[in-house]
mmCIF file of C-alpha atoms in Angstrom:
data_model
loop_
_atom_site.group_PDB
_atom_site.id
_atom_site.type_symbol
_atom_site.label_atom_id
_atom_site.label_comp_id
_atom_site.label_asym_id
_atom_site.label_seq_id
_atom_site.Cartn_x
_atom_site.Cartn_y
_atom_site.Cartn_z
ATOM 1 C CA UNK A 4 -37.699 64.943 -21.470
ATOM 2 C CA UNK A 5 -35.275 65.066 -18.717
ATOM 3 C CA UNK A 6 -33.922 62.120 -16.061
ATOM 4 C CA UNK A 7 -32.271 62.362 -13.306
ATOM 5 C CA UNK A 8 -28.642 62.016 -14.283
ATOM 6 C CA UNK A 9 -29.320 65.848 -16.417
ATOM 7 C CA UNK A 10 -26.745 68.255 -15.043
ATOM 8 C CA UNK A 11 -29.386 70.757 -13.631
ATOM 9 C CA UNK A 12 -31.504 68.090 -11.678
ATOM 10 C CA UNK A 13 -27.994 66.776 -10.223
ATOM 11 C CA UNK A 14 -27.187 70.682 -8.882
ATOM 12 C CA UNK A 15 -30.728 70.890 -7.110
ATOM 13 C CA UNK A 16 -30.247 67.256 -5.264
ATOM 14 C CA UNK A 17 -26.615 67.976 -4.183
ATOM 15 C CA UNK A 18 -27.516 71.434 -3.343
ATOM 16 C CA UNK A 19 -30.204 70.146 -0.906
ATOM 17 C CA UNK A 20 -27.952 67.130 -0.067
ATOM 18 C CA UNK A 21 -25.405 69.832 1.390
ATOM 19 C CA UNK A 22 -28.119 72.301 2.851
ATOM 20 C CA UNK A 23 -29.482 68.936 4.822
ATOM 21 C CA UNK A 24 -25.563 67.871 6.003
ATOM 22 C CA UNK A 25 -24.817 71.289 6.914
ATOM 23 C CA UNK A 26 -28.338 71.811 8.798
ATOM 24 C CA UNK A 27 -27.477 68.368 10.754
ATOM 25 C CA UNK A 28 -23.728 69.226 11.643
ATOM 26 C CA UNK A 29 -25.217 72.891 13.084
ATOM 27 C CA UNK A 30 -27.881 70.686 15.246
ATOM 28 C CA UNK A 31 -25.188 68.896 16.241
ATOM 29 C CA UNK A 32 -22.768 71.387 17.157
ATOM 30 C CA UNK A 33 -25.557 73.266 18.936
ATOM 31 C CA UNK A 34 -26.384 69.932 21.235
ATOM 32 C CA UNK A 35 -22.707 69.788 21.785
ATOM 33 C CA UNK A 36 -22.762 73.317 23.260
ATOM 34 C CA UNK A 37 -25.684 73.056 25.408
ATOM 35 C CA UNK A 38 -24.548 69.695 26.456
ATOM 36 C CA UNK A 39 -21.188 70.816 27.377
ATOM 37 C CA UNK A 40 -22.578 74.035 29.110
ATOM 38 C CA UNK A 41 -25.702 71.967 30.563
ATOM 39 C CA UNK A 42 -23.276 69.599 32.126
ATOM 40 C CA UNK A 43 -20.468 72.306 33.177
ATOM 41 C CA UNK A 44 -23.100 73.624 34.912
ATOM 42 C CA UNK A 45 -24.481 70.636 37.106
ATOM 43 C CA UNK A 46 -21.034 69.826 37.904
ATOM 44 C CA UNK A 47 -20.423 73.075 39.134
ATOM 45 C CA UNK A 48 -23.877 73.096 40.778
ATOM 46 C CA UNK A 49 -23.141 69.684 42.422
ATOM 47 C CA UNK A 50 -19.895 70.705 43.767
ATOM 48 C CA UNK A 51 -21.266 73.641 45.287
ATOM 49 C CA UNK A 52 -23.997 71.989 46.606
ATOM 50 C CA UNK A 53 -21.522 68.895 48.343
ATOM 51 C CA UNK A 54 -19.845 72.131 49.998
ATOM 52 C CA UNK A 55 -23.445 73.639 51.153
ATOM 53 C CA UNK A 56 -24.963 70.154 52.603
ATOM 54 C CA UNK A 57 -21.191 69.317 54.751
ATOM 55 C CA UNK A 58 -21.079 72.609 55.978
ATOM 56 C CA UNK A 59 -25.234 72.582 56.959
ATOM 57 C CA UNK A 60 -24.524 68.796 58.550
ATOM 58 C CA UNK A 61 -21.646 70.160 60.078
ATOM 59 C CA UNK A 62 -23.767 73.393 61.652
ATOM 60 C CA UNK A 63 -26.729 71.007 62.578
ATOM 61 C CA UNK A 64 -24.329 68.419 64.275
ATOM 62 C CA UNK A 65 -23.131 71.283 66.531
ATOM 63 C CA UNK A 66 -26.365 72.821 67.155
ATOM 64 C CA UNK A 67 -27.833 69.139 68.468
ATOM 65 C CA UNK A 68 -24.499 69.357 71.003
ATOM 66 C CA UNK A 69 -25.803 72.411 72.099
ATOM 67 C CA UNK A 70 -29.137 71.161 72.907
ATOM 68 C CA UNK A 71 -27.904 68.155 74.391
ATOM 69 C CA UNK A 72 -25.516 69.846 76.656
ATOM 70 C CA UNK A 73 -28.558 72.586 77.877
ATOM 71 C CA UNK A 74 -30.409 68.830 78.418
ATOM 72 C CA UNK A 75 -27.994 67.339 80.126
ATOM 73 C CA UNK A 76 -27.393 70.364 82.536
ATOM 74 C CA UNK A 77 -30.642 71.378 82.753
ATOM 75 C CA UNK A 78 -32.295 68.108 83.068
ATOM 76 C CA UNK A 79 -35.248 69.138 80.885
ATOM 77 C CA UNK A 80 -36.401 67.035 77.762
ATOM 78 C CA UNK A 81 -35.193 68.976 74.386
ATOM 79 C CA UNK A 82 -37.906 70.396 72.668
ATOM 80 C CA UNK A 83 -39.244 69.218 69.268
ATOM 81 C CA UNK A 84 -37.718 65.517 67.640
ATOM 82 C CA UNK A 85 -38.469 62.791 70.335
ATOM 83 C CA UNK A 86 -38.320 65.069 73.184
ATOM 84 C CA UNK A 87 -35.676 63.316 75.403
ATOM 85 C CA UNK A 88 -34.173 64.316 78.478
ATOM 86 C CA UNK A 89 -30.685 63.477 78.271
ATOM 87 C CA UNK A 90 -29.246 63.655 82.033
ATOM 88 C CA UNK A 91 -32.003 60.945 82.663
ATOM 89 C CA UNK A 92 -30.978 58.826 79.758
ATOM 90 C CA UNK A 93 -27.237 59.049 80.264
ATOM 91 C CA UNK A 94 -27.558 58.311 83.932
ATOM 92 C CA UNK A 95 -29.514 55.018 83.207
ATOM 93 C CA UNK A 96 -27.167 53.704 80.363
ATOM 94 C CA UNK A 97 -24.107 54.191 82.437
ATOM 95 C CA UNK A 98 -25.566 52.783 85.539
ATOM 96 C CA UNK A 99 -26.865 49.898 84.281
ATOM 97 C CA UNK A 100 -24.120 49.658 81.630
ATOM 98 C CA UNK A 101 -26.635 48.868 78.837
ATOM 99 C CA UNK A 102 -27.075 51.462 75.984
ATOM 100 C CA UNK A 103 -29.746 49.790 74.298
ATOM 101 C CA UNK A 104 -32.645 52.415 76.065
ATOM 102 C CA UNK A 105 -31.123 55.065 74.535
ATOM 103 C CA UNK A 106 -30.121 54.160 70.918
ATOM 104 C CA UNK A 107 -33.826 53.864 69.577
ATOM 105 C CA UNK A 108 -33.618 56.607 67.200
ATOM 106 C CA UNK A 109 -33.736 59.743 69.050
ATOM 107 C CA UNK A 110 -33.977 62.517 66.818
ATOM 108 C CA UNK A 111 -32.689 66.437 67.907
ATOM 109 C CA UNK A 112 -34.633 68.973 65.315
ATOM 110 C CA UNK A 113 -31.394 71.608 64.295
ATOM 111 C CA UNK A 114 -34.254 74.829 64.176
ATOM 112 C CA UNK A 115 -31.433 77.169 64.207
ATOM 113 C CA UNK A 116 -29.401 75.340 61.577
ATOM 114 C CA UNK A 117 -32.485 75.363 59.366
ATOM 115 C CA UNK A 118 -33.151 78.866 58.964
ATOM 116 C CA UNK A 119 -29.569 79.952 58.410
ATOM 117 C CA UNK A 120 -29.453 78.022 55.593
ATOM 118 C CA UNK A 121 -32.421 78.212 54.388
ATOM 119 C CA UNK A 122 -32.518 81.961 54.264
ATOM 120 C CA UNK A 123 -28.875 81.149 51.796
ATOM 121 C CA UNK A 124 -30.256 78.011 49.533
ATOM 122 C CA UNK A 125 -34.301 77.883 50.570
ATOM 123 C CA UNK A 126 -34.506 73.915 48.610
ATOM 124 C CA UNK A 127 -32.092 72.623 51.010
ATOM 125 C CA UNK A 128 -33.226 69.816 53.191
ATOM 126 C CA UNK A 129 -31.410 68.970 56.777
ATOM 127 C CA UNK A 130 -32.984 65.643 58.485
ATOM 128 C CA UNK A 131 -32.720 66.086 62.187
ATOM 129 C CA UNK A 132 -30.109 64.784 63.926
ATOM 130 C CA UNK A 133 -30.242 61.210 65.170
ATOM 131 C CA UNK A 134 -28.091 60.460 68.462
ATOM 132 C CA UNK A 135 -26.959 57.371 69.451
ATOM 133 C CA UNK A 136 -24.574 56.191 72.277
ATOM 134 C CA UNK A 137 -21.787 54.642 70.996
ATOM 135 C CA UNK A 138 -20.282 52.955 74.232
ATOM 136 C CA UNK A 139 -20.410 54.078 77.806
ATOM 137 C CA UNK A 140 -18.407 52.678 81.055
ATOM 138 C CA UNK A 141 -19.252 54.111 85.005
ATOM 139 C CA UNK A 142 -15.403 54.649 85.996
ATOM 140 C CA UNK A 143 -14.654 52.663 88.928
ATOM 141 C CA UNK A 144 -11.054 53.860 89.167
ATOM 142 C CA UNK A 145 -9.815 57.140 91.014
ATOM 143 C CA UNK A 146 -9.111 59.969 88.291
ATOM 144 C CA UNK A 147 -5.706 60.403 87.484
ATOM 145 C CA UNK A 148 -3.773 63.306 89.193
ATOM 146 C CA UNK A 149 -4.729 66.320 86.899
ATOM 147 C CA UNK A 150 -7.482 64.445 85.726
ATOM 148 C CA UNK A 151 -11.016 65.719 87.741
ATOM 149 C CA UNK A 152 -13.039 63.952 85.335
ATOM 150 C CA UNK A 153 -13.734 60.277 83.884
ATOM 151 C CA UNK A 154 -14.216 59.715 80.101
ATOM 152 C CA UNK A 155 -17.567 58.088 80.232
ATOM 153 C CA UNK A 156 -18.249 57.238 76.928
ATOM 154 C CA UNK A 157 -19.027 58.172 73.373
ATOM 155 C CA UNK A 158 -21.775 59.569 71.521
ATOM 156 C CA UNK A 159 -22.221 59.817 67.915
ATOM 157 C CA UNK A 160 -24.642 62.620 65.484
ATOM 158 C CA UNK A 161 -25.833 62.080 61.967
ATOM 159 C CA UNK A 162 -27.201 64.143 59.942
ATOM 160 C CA UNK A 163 -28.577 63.623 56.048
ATOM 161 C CA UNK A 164 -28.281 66.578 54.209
ATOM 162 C CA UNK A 165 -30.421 66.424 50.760
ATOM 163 C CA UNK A 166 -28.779 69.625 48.281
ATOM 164 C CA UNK A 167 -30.168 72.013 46.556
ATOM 165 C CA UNK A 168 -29.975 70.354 43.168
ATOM 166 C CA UNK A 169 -32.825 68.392 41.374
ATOM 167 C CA UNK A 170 -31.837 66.537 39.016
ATOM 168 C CA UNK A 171 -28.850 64.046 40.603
ATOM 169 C CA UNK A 172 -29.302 65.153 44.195
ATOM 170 C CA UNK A 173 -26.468 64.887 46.399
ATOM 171 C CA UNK A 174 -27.426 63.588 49.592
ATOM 172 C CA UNK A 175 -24.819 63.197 51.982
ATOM 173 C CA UNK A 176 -24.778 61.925 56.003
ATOM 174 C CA UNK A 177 -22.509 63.562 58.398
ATOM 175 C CA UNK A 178 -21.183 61.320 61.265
ATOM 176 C CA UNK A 179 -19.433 62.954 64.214
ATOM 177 C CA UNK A 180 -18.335 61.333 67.807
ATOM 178 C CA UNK A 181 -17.676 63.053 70.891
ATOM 179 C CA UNK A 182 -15.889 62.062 74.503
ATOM 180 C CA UNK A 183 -18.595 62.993 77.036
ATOM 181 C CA UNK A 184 -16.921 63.079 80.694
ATOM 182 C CA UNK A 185 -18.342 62.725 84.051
ATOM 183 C CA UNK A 186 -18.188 64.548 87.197
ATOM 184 C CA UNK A 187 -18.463 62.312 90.113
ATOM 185 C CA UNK A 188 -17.050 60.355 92.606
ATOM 186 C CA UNK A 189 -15.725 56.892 91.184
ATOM 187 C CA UNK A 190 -18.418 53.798 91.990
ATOM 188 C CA UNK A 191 -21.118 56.012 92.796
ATOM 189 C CA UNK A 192 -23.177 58.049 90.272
ATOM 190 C CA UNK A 193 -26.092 60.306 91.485
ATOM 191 C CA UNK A 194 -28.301 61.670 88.273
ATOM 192 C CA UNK A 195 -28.820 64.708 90.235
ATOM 193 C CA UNK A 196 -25.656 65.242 91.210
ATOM 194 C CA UNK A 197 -23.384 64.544 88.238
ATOM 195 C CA UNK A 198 -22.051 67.091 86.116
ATOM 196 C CA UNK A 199 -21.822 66.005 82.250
ATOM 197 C CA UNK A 200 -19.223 67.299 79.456
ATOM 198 C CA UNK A 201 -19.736 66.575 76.084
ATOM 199 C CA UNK A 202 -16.654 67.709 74.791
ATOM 200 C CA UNK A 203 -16.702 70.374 71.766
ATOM 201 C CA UNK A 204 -13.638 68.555 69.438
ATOM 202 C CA UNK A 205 -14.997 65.865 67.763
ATOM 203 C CA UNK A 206 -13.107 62.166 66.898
ATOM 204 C CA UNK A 207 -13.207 63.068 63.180
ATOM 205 C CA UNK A 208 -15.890 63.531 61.074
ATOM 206 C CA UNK A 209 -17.241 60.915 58.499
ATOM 207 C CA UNK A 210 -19.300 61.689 55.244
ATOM 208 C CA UNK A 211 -21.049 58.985 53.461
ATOM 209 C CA UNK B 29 -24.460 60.862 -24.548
ATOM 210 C CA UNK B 30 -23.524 58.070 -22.273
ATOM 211 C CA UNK B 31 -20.080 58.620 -22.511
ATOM 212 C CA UNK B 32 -20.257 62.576 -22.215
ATOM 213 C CA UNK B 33 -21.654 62.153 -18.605
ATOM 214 C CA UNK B 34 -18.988 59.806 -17.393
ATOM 215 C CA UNK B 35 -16.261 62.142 -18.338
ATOM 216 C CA UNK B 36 -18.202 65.107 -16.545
ATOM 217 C CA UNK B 37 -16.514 66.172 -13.140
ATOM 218 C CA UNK B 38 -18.827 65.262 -10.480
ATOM 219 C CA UNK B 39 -19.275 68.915 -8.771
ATOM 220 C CA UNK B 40 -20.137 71.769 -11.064
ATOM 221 C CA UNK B 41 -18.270 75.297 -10.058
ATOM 222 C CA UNK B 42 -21.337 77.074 -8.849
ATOM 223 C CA UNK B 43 -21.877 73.401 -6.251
ATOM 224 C CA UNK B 44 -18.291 73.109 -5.395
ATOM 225 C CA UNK B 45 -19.066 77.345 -4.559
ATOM 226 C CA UNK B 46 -22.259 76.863 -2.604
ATOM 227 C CA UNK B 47 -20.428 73.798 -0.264
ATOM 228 C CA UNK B 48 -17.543 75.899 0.455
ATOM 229 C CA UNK B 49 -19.677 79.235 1.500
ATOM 230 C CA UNK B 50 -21.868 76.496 3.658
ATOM 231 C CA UNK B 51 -19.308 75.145 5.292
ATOM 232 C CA UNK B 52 -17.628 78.379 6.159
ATOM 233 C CA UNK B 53 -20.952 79.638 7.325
ATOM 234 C CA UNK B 54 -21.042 76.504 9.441
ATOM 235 C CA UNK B 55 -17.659 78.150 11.046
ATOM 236 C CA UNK B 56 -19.358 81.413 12.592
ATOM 237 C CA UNK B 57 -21.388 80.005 14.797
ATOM 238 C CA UNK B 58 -18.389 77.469 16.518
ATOM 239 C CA UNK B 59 -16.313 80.656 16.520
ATOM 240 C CA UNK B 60 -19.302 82.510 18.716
ATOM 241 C CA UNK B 61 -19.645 78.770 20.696
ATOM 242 C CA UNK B 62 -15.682 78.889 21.284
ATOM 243 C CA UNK B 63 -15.918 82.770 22.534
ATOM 244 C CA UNK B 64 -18.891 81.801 24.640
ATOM 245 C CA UNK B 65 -17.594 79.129 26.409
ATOM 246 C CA UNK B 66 -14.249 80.929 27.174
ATOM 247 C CA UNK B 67 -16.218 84.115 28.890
ATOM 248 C CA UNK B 68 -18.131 81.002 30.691
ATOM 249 C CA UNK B 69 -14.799 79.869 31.464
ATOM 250 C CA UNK B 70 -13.460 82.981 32.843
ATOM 251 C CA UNK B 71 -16.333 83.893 34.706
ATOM 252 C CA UNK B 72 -16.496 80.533 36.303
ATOM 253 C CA UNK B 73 -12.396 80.633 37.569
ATOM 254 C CA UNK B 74 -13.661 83.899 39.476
ATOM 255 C CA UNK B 75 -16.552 82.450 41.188
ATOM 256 C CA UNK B 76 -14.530 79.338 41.857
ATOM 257 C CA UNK B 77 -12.099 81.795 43.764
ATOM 258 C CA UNK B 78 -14.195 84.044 45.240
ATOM 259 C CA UNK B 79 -16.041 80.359 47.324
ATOM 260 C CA UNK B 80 -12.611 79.122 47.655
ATOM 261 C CA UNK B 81 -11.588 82.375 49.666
ATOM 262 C CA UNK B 82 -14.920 82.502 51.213
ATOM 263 C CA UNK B 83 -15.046 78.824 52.342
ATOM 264 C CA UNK B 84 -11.336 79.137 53.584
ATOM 265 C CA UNK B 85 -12.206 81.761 55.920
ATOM 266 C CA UNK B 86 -14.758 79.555 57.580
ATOM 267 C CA UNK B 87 -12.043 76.757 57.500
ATOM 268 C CA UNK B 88 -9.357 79.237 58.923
ATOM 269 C CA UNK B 89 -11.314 80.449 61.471
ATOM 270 C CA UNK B 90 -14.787 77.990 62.090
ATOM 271 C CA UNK B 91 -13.381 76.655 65.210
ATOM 272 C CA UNK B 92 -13.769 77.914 68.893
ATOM 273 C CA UNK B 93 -9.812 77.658 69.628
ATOM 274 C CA UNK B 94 -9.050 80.001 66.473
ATOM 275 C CA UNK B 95 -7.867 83.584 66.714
ATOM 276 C CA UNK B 96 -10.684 85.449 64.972
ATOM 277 C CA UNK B 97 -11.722 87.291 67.716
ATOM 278 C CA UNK B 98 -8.404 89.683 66.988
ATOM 279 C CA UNK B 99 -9.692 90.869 63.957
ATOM 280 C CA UNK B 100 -13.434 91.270 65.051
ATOM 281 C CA UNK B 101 -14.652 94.487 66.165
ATOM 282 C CA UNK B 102 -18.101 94.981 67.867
ATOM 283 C CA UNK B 103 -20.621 96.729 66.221
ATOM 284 C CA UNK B 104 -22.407 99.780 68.018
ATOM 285 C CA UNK B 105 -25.490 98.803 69.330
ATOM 286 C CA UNK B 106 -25.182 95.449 68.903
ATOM 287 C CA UNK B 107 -22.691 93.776 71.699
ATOM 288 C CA UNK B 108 -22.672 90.408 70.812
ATOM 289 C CA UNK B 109 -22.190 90.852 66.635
ATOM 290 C CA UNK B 110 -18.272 91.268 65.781
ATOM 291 C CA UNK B 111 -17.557 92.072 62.047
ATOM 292 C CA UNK B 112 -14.340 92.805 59.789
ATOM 293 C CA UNK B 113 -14.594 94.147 56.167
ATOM 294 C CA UNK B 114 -11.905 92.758 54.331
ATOM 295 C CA UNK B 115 -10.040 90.274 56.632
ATOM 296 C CA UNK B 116 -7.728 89.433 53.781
ATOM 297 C CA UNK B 117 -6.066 92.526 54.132
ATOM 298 C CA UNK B 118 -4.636 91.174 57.691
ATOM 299 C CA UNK B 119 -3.324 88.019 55.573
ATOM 300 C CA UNK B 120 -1.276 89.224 52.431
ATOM 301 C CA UNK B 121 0.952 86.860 52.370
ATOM 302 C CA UNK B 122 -1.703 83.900 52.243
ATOM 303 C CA UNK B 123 -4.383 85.545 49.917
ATOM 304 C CA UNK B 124 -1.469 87.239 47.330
ATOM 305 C CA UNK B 125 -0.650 83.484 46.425
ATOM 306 C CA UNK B 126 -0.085 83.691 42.730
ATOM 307 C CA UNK B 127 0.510 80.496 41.363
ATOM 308 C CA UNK B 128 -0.816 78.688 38.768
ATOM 309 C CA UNK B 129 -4.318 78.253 38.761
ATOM 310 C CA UNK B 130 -5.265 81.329 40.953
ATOM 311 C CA UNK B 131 -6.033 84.880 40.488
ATOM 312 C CA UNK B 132 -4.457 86.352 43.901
ATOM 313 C CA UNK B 133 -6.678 88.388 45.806
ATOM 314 C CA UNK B 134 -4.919 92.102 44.529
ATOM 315 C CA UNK B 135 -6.874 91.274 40.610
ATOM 316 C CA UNK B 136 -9.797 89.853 42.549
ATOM 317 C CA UNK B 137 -9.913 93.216 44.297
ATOM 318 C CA UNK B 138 -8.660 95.712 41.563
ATOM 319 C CA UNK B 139 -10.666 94.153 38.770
ATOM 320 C CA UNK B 140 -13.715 92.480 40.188
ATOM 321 C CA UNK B 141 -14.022 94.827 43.371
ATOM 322 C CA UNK B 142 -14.188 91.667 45.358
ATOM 323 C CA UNK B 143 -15.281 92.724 48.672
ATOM 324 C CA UNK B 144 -15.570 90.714 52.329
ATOM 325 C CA UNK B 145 -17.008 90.993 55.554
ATOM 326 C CA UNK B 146 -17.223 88.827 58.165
ATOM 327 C CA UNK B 147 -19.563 88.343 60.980
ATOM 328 C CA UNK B 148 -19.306 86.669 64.313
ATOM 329 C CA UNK B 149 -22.780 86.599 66.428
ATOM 330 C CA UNK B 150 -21.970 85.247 69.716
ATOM 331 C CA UNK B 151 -24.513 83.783 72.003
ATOM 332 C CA UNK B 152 -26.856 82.169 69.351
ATOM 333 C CA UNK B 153 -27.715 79.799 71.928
ATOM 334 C CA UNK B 154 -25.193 79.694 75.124
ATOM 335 C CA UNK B 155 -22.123 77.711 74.092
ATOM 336 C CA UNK B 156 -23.088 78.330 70.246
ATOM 337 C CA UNK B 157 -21.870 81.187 67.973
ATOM 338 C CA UNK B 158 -22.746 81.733 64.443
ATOM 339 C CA UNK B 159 -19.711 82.829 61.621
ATOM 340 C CA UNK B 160 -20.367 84.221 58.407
ATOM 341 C CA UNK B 161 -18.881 84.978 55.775
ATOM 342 C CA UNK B 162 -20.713 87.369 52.837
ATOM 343 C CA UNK B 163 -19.020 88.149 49.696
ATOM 344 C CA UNK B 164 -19.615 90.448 46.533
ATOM 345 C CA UNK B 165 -17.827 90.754 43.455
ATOM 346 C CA UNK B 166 -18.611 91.863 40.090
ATOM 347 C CA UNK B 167 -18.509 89.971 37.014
ATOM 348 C CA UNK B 168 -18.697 90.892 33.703
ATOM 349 C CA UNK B 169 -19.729 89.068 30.661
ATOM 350 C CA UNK B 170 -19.690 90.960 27.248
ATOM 351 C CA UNK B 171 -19.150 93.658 28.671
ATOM 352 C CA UNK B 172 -22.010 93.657 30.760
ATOM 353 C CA UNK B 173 -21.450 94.256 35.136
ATOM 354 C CA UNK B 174 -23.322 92.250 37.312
ATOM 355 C CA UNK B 175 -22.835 92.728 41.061
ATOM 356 C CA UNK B 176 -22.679 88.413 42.289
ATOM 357 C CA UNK B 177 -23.458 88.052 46.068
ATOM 358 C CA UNK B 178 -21.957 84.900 47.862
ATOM 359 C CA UNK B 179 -22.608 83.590 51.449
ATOM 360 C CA UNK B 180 -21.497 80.616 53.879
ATOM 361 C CA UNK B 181 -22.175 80.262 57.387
ATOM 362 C CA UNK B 182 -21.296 77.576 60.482
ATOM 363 C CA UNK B 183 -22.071 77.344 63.364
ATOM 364 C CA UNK B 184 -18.817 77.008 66.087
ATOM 365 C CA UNK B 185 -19.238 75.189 68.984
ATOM 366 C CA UNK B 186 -17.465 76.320 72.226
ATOM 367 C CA UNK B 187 -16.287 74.298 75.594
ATOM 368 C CA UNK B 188 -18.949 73.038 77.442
ATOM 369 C CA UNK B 189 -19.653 75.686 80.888
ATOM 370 C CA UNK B 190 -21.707 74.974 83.686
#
């Protein structure tokens, strides 16, 4: 008869007692190195991605510019987002020296901006740009010698920016403001007559 | 009996054997881990390089009062697209920085066959232009070449015309 304290029981246990600590310290070893590599990876990923959705914001936020401008100096309403003319709704906020008509979330599509980067990263996502007016004055002063034109006010663009990445998606909103100047003679403003300039140096640029 | 056990060692030969090949078993695969993560390594400090010179371009050169249009030629055929192939070459001195932590663009070129070009189309929409930047490099991880691609664009925004 033999118990379990015989010698050639005791090999088979701590035989199968190492076989089982070994096979757990591989498992583990492996987890640690797709862990490690997993998460090297994402970080990289996610840095890559921050890069991709400031320069895309960045792109978009000049592209809406562009459209405003061709609004502002054609007079025409911008096509796709909410459609606004801007000459008309620049005229009435500085006339009446109330920006609340024009800060209702007007929205500028950035096409162009889309399929660039698209055709580079296809799951990235750009909002369209939202405009607001920031502040706005009709000068009432002569311009300074030098000086043909008034700074009339400022106007912000955001943009969200959603990145490529699934899992822990960077999102990120770009915020830029820019002078826009006016043509015209001081106390009088004609909408058909005055000549905007939305300047193409922004006052910074702000990610959140 | 009872006291024949206690004064047995507690590991036989042939166990104390079988542990030690285990364990040193258990060593080849962290030695492949350690070799694999140190080609990852390598291969990632190139990439990392190859965006940081790519982005810096854009950075350099992504605004409407910068100089790029010296070192843009047009392309026959197509009037308003301006490229350069390797506009690093015009900028030794910055790229050739060798200090800690970077490669310098002379291995990047010599050993990767990093390659650049550079695209300016101009009148995307009037006062908009669009700058590119495409680079290719190869990489090569046991021993295997792969040709990487790499892109980043902006858009630059000139003064506003009437």
């Amino acid at each position: 008869m033999t118990t379990l304290t015989e010698p050639s029981n005791r090999t088979g246990i701590a035989t199968i007692v190492l076989v089982l600590l070994v096979l757990l310290i591989l498992a583990m070893m492996g987890f640690a190195s797709f862990f490690q590599s997993s998460g090297t990876g994402r970080t990289y990923s996610r840095v890559v991605d921050i890069r991709q959705t400031i320069e895309a914001g960045e792109s978009a936020i000049f592209e809406a510019a562009s459209c405003l401008r061709e609004s502002m100096d054609k007079s025409q309403p911008i096509k796709g987002g909410t459609g606004d003319n801007w000459r008309e709704l620049i005229c009435q906020a500085v006339q009446n020296r109330d920006p609340s008509g024009i800060n209702k979330d007007r929205r500028i599509p950035p096409t162009l901006t889309r399929d660039v980067f698209r055709s580079e990263v296809p799951s990235l996502r750009i909002n369209d740009v939202i405009v607001n007016l920031v502040g706005q004055h009709f000068p009432t002063y002569p311009p300074l010698e030098g000086q043909p034109m008034y700074p009339c006010g400022v106007i912000e663009m955001s943009v969200t920016v959603f990145g490529a990445q699934r899992i822990l998606q960077v999102a990120k909103t770009i915020r830029q403001r820019r002078f826009f100047y006016l043509n015209a003679k001081p106390g009088e403003l004609s909408c058909a007559s005055a000549i905007f300039f939305l300047l193409p140096e922004s006052l910074g640029t702000v990610i959140e | 009996m009872g006291h024949k056990d206690r004064t047995r060692p507690a590991f036989s030969m042939v166990e104390l054997l079988i542990a030690v090949t285990i364990l040193a078993l258990c060593c080849v695969p962290v030695l492949f881990m350690a070799n694999h993560n140190v080609e990852t390594a390598r291969i990632d400090r190139v990439r990392l390089e190859v965006e940081s010179i790519c982005h810096n371009i854009l950075e350099r050169f992504g605004q409407a009062s910068d100089n790029l249009l010296c070192y843009l030629a047009p392309i026959p055929g197509n009037p308003s697209l301006l490229a350069s192939d390797n506009l690093f070459m015009h900028f030794k001195d910055v790229y050739n920085n060798t200090a800690a932590g970077h490669l310098g663009i002379n291995k990047l070129v010599t050993q990767h066959s990093f390659r650049m070009r550079v695209e300016l189309k101009q009148g995307v929409t009037k006062d908009l232009a669009l700058l590119t930047c495409r680079v290719s490099w190869i990489s090569d991880r046991e021993r295997q070449k792969k040709t990487e691609n790499l892109s980043y664009a902006r858009f630059i925004l000139y003064d506003h015309t009437h």
